[in-house]
């Protein structure tokens, strides 16, 4: 993989080197309705303006001013018409795409997203830093340690996580080899607007060379599947800090956005397809898990939950919903526990070895205004921004429902809800409290932290056919 990336990088430096855009280039790029002809007219307008400004002869100055105004007015009319026609075509093309439609509306009314300027100074461990590299290293240190910090505060459990795993799946995952056709389909589906991480090939170039690259990728990826090894060069993430709340000087007020290699994502999509099909055909995923699954959505989760509550109230029963918030759930996943659960569900032998290679020896660095931090290892958690990460998390919490005895458990990824229905408010409180203890025991055994301050308990009472909340 390293040799292929080096060869492609050398070819790009020769035939498609990076070009530094001027402010005018960026301006034109952000206004796609400005055609080549309009650009030439803008240049002509600027020339006429210079002639007018620099003219010393009063009569000539008046003439140049008239010519400039005439050309400027004509150009403004053409620009307005070009912009109008561009958006007519844009909305017709994206009439069935709500996200693209709103993007076009924001563009028309010039509603820009809040700018994300990189911090000039930052405070970490009570030390204020102004050097860009020191700031990058401070962010990297915080982001790589947050998972371990949260996990270290989780109390030990009275039960072992394996107590919730019953008979293991007798079937095992076989990693089917890939071919250039499958990879070609994935390459063609890549989004040109998405940012790529380190050790990537520009998506536009990848699409132009899709046939040639798919052959090389198929050979490398099949070697990865056969030997159970995930290439180390693809396990490096570039992290960009994004401010999320309050003071911009504290590293804890930023969230990390991880950018991974687009080559890694192709390999992950291949494995995701194989793993998901295996779990789905074996009916191993908990039936009320609505997150990151085909033909499931938040809408289905809400409908299922509200229908259960409605039915309870129609039957003159009480319903109690516990809306659980898990703290840094993806970041605190224990790799050893995850690998044990993968083996329990049927990922064994070379397949298990591949996932162990994928999850271990991962690294990341933070980049701020072109200033990179040192590379730091990531010891726990599933890879942020990855294709496989969400599916692996579903496997990790797939047995949570087995710990709950009296409530019905609904999941949307890490958003978890417990619902209990009962005719007696006294019995309802009793069983809910019992299951809250069961939940805490399972979370502690699996090294996941409960965010108590954001976890809510709501009791729905039937009263005169109306819903009341406690």
Short mmCIF file of N, CA and C in Angstrom, two decimals, residues 73-171:
data_model
loop_
_atom_site.label_atom_id
_atom_site.label_comp_id
_atom_site.label_asym_id
_atom_site.label_seq_id
_atom_site.Cartn_x
_atom_site.Cartn_y
_atom_site.Cartn_z
N UNK A 73 -23.09 48.43 -16.15
CA UNK A 73 -24.53 48.19 -16.09
C UNK A 73 -24.93 46.95 -16.90
N UNK A 74 -24.32 46.81 -18.08
CA UNK A 74 -24.59 45.64 -18.90
C UNK A 74 -24.14 44.36 -18.18
N UNK A 75 -22.96 44.43 -17.53
CA UNK A 75 -22.43 43.27 -16.81
C UNK A 75 -23.32 42.89 -15.64
N UNK A 76 -23.83 43.87 -14.91
CA UNK A 76 -24.71 43.59 -13.77
C UNK A 76 -25.99 42.89 -14.23
N UNK A 77 -26.53 43.32 -15.37
CA UNK A 77 -27.74 42.69 -15.92
C UNK A 77 -27.47 41.24 -16.29
N UNK A 78 -26.32 41.02 -16.96
CA UNK A 78 -25.95 39.65 -17.36
C UNK A 78 -25.70 38.77 -16.14
N UNK A 79 -25.08 39.34 -15.10
CA UNK A 79 -24.80 38.57 -13.87
C UNK A 79 -26.10 38.15 -13.18
N UNK A 80 -27.04 39.07 -13.09
CA UNK A 80 -28.32 38.75 -12.45
C UNK A 80 -29.06 37.66 -13.21
N UNK A 81 -29.05 37.76 -14.54
CA UNK A 81 -29.74 36.77 -15.35
C UNK A 81 -29.07 35.40 -15.25
N UNK A 82 -27.72 35.42 -15.25
CA UNK A 82 -26.96 34.16 -15.13
C UNK A 82 -27.22 33.50 -13.78
N UNK A 83 -27.26 34.31 -12.72
CA UNK A 83 -27.52 33.78 -11.37
C UNK A 83 -28.94 33.22 -11.29
N UNK A 84 -29.91 33.96 -11.86
CA UNK A 84 -31.30 33.51 -11.84
C UNK A 84 -31.45 32.17 -12.57
N UNK A 85 -30.84 32.07 -13.75
CA UNK A 85 -30.94 30.85 -14.53
C UNK A 85 -30.24 29.69 -13.85
N UNK A 86 -29.11 29.99 -13.19
CA UNK A 86 -28.36 28.94 -12.46
C UNK A 86 -29.24 28.32 -11.37
N UNK A 87 -29.91 29.15 -10.58
CA UNK A 87 -30.71 28.63 -9.47
C UNK A 87 -32.00 27.97 -9.95
N UNK A 88 -32.54 28.44 -11.08
CA UNK A 88 -33.69 27.73 -11.66
C UNK A 88 -33.30 26.30 -12.00
N UNK A 89 -32.16 26.15 -12.68
CA UNK A 89 -31.67 24.81 -13.04
C UNK A 89 -31.31 24.00 -11.80
N UNK A 90 -30.73 24.68 -10.79
CA UNK A 90 -30.30 24.00 -9.57
C UNK A 90 -31.50 23.41 -8.82
N UNK A 91 -32.56 24.21 -8.64
CA UNK A 91 -33.72 23.73 -7.89
C UNK A 91 -34.50 22.68 -8.68
N UNK A 92 -34.52 22.79 -9.99
CA UNK A 92 -35.16 21.75 -10.80
C UNK A 92 -34.42 20.43 -10.68
N UNK A 93 -33.11 20.52 -10.67
CA UNK A 93 -32.27 19.32 -10.56
C UNK A 93 -32.38 18.67 -9.19
N UNK A 94 -32.53 19.49 -8.14
CA UNK A 94 -32.54 18.96 -6.77
C UNK A 94 -33.93 19.07 -6.13
N UNK A 95 -34.97 18.96 -6.95
CA UNK A 95 -36.33 19.10 -6.43
C UNK A 95 -36.70 18.03 -5.42
N UNK A 96 -36.04 16.87 -5.49
CA UNK A 96 -36.35 15.78 -4.55
C UNK A 96 -35.26 15.62 -3.49
N UNK A 97 -34.39 16.62 -3.36
CA UNK A 97 -33.30 16.57 -2.38
C UNK A 97 -33.45 17.76 -1.44
N UNK A 98 -34.02 17.51 -0.25
CA UNK A 98 -34.32 18.59 0.70
C UNK A 98 -33.05 19.29 1.18
N UNK A 99 -32.01 18.51 1.44
CA UNK A 99 -30.76 19.08 1.94
C UNK A 99 -30.16 20.04 0.91
N UNK A 100 -30.13 19.61 -0.36
CA UNK A 100 -29.58 20.45 -1.42
C UNK A 100 -30.45 21.69 -1.64
N UNK A 101 -31.77 21.53 -1.49
CA UNK A 101 -32.68 22.66 -1.66
C UNK A 101 -32.40 23.75 -0.62
N UNK A 102 -32.25 23.35 0.63
CA UNK A 102 -31.96 24.33 1.68
C UNK A 102 -30.59 24.96 1.50
N UNK A 103 -29.65 24.20 0.98
CA UNK A 103 -28.32 24.76 0.69
C UNK A 103 -28.43 25.86 -0.35
N UNK A 104 -29.27 25.63 -1.38
CA UNK A 104 -29.49 26.64 -2.40
C UNK A 104 -30.17 27.87 -1.85
N UNK A 105 -31.14 27.68 -0.96
CA UNK A 105 -31.84 28.81 -0.35
C UNK A 105 -30.88 29.65 0.48
N UNK A 106 -30.02 28.99 1.27
CA UNK A 106 -29.05 29.73 2.08
C UNK A 106 -28.09 30.50 1.20
N UNK A 107 -27.76 29.92 0.04
CA UNK A 107 -26.85 30.58 -0.89
C UNK A 107 -27.49 31.84 -1.46
N UNK A 108 -28.79 31.77 -1.78
CA UNK A 108 -29.49 32.91 -2.36
C UNK A 108 -29.58 34.07 -1.37
N UNK A 109 -29.93 33.76 -0.12
CA UNK A 109 -30.11 34.84 0.87
C UNK A 109 -28.80 35.18 1.56
N UNK A 110 -27.72 34.55 1.07
CA UNK A 110 -26.37 34.84 1.57
C UNK A 110 -26.24 34.55 3.06
N UNK A 111 -26.91 33.47 3.51
CA UNK A 111 -26.83 33.05 4.91
C UNK A 111 -25.64 32.11 5.06
N UNK A 112 -24.58 32.61 5.63
CA UNK A 112 -23.36 31.84 5.75
C UNK A 112 -23.29 31.16 7.11
N UNK A 113 -22.70 29.97 7.13
CA UNK A 113 -22.53 29.26 8.39
C UNK A 113 -21.51 29.99 9.25
N UNK A 114 -21.63 29.81 10.54
CA UNK A 114 -20.73 30.47 11.48
C UNK A 114 -19.29 30.07 11.20
N UNK A 115 -18.45 31.05 11.02
CA UNK A 115 -17.05 30.76 10.68
C UNK A 115 -16.36 30.08 11.85
N UNK A 116 -15.50 29.15 11.52
CA UNK A 116 -14.76 28.41 12.53
C UNK A 116 -13.29 28.81 12.43
N UNK A 117 -12.92 29.85 13.15
CA UNK A 117 -11.53 30.29 13.13
C UNK A 117 -10.75 29.48 14.17
N UNK A 118 -9.53 29.12 13.81
CA UNK A 118 -8.70 28.34 14.72
C UNK A 118 -8.24 29.22 15.88
N UNK A 119 -8.15 28.65 17.07
CA UNK A 119 -7.76 29.45 18.24
C UNK A 119 -6.31 29.92 18.17
N UNK A 120 -6.08 31.15 18.58
CA UNK A 120 -4.72 31.70 18.61
C UNK A 120 -4.02 31.37 19.92
N UNK A 121 -4.81 31.06 20.94
CA UNK A 121 -4.26 30.62 22.22
C UNK A 121 -5.20 29.62 22.84
N UNK A 122 -4.67 28.78 23.70
CA UNK A 122 -5.47 27.71 24.31
C UNK A 122 -4.91 27.40 25.69
N UNK A 123 -5.81 26.96 26.58
CA UNK A 123 -5.38 26.57 27.92
C UNK A 123 -5.62 25.08 28.11
N UNK A 124 -4.56 24.37 28.52
CA UNK A 124 -4.65 22.94 28.76
C UNK A 124 -3.80 22.60 29.97
N UNK A 125 -4.40 21.90 30.94
CA UNK A 125 -3.70 21.56 32.20
C UNK A 125 -3.16 22.82 32.88
N UNK A 126 -4.00 23.88 32.86
CA UNK A 126 -3.68 25.16 33.51
C UNK A 126 -2.47 25.88 32.88
N UNK A 127 -2.12 25.51 31.67
CA UNK A 127 -1.02 26.17 30.96
C UNK A 127 -1.59 26.81 29.69
N UNK A 128 -1.31 28.10 29.50
CA UNK A 128 -1.78 28.82 28.31
C UNK A 128 -0.70 28.77 27.23
N UNK A 129 -1.10 28.40 26.02
CA UNK A 129 -0.16 28.25 24.91
C UNK A 129 -0.58 29.14 23.75
N UNK A 130 0.42 29.66 23.04
CA UNK A 130 0.17 30.50 21.86
C UNK A 130 0.86 29.97 20.62
N UNK A 131 1.85 29.11 20.80
CA UNK A 131 2.54 28.53 19.65
C UNK A 131 1.61 27.54 18.94
N UNK A 132 1.44 27.65 17.60
CA UNK A 132 0.48 26.79 16.87
C UNK A 132 0.75 25.29 17.05
N UNK A 133 2.02 24.91 17.06
CA UNK A 133 2.34 23.48 17.22
C UNK A 133 1.99 23.02 18.63
N UNK A 134 2.29 23.86 19.63
CA UNK A 134 1.93 23.52 21.02
C UNK A 134 0.42 23.39 21.18
N UNK A 135 -0.33 24.26 20.50
CA UNK A 135 -1.79 24.20 20.56
C UNK A 135 -2.29 22.90 19.94
N UNK A 136 -1.69 22.53 18.80
CA UNK A 136 -2.08 21.27 18.15
C UNK A 136 -1.80 20.08 19.05
N UNK A 137 -0.63 20.09 19.70
CA UNK A 137 -0.28 18.98 20.60
C UNK A 137 -1.18 18.94 21.83
N UNK A 138 -1.60 20.11 22.31
CA UNK A 138 -2.51 20.15 23.47
C UNK A 138 -3.86 19.54 23.11
N UNK A 139 -4.38 19.88 21.94
CA UNK A 139 -5.64 19.30 21.49
C UNK A 139 -5.49 17.79 21.32
N UNK A 140 -4.40 17.35 20.72
CA UNK A 140 -4.21 15.93 20.48
C UNK A 140 -4.11 15.16 21.79
N UNK A 141 -3.41 15.73 22.75
CA UNK A 141 -3.28 15.09 24.05
C UNK A 141 -4.64 14.94 24.72
N UNK A 142 -5.47 15.98 24.60
CA UNK A 142 -6.80 15.94 25.23
C UNK A 142 -7.70 14.93 24.54
N UNK A 143 -7.74 14.96 23.21
CA UNK A 143 -8.64 14.08 22.47
C UNK A 143 -8.27 12.60 22.63
N UNK A 144 -6.98 12.29 22.73
CA UNK A 144 -6.57 10.89 22.85
C UNK A 144 -6.70 10.37 24.29
N UNK A 145 -6.84 11.27 25.24
CA UNK A 145 -6.91 10.84 26.65
C UNK A 145 -8.32 10.87 27.21
N UNK A 146 -9.26 11.53 26.51
CA UNK A 146 -10.60 11.71 27.07
C UNK A 146 -11.31 10.38 27.32
N UNK A 147 -11.15 9.42 26.39
CA UNK A 147 -11.80 8.11 26.57
C UNK A 147 -11.29 7.38 27.80
N UNK A 148 -9.97 7.36 27.97
CA UNK A 148 -9.38 6.69 29.13
C UNK A 148 -9.75 7.41 30.42
N UNK A 149 -9.83 8.74 30.36
CA UNK A 149 -10.19 9.52 31.54
C UNK A 149 -11.60 9.19 32.01
N UNK A 150 -12.54 9.11 31.06
CA UNK A 150 -13.93 8.77 31.40
C UNK A 150 -13.99 7.34 31.92
N UNK A 151 -13.30 6.43 31.26
CA UNK A 151 -13.34 5.02 31.65
C UNK A 151 -12.75 4.78 33.03
N UNK A 152 -11.74 5.57 33.39
CA UNK A 152 -11.08 5.37 34.69
C UNK A 152 -11.99 5.69 35.86
N UNK A 153 -13.04 6.46 35.62
CA UNK A 153 -13.98 6.82 36.70
C UNK A 153 -15.16 5.86 36.81
N UNK A 154 -15.19 4.83 35.95
CA UNK A 154 -16.28 3.86 36.00
C UNK A 154 -15.98 2.83 37.10
N UNK A 155 -16.89 2.65 38.04
CA UNK A 155 -16.64 1.68 39.13
C UNK A 155 -16.65 0.25 38.61
N UNK A 156 -16.01 -0.62 39.36
CA UNK A 156 -15.98 -2.04 38.98
C UNK A 156 -17.37 -2.63 39.16
N UNK A 157 -17.65 -3.66 38.37
CA UNK A 157 -18.98 -4.26 38.38
C UNK A 157 -19.00 -5.55 39.19
N UNK A 158 -20.18 -5.85 39.72
CA UNK A 158 -20.33 -7.10 40.46
C UNK A 158 -20.45 -8.29 39.51
N UNK A 159 -20.63 -8.00 38.21
CA UNK A 159 -20.73 -9.05 37.21
C UNK A 159 -19.68 -8.85 36.13
N UNK A 160 -19.34 -9.95 35.45
CA UNK A 160 -18.43 -9.89 34.31
C UNK A 160 -19.26 -9.71 33.04
N UNK A 161 -18.71 -9.00 32.06
CA UNK A 161 -19.49 -8.74 30.84
C UNK A 161 -19.94 -10.03 30.15
N UNK A 162 -19.16 -11.10 30.32
CA UNK A 162 -19.49 -12.37 29.65
C UNK A 162 -20.73 -13.04 30.24
N UNK A 163 -21.16 -12.60 31.44
CA UNK A 163 -22.36 -13.17 32.05
C UNK A 163 -23.62 -12.89 31.23
N UNK A 164 -23.55 -11.88 30.37
CA UNK A 164 -24.71 -11.50 29.56
C UNK A 164 -24.69 -12.15 28.18
N UNK A 165 -23.66 -12.92 27.91
CA UNK A 165 -23.56 -13.62 26.62
C UNK A 165 -23.93 -15.08 26.84
N UNK A 166 -24.94 -15.53 26.14
CA UNK A 166 -25.41 -16.91 26.31
C UNK A 166 -24.63 -17.86 25.40
N UNK A 167 -25.32 -18.69 24.66
CA UNK A 167 -24.64 -19.63 23.77
C UNK A 167 -24.07 -18.89 22.55
N UNK A 168 -22.80 -19.11 22.22
CA UNK A 168 -22.20 -18.42 21.08
C UNK A 168 -22.80 -18.88 19.76
N UNK A 169 -22.70 -18.04 18.76
CA UNK A 169 -23.19 -18.36 17.42
C UNK A 169 -22.36 -19.51 16.83
N UNK A 170 -22.98 -20.61 16.43
CA UNK A 170 -22.20 -21.75 15.90
C UNK A 170 -21.62 -21.46 14.51
N UNK A 171 -22.18 -20.49 13.79
CA UNK A 171 -21.69 -20.16 12.45
C UNK A 171 -20.56 -19.15 12.54
#
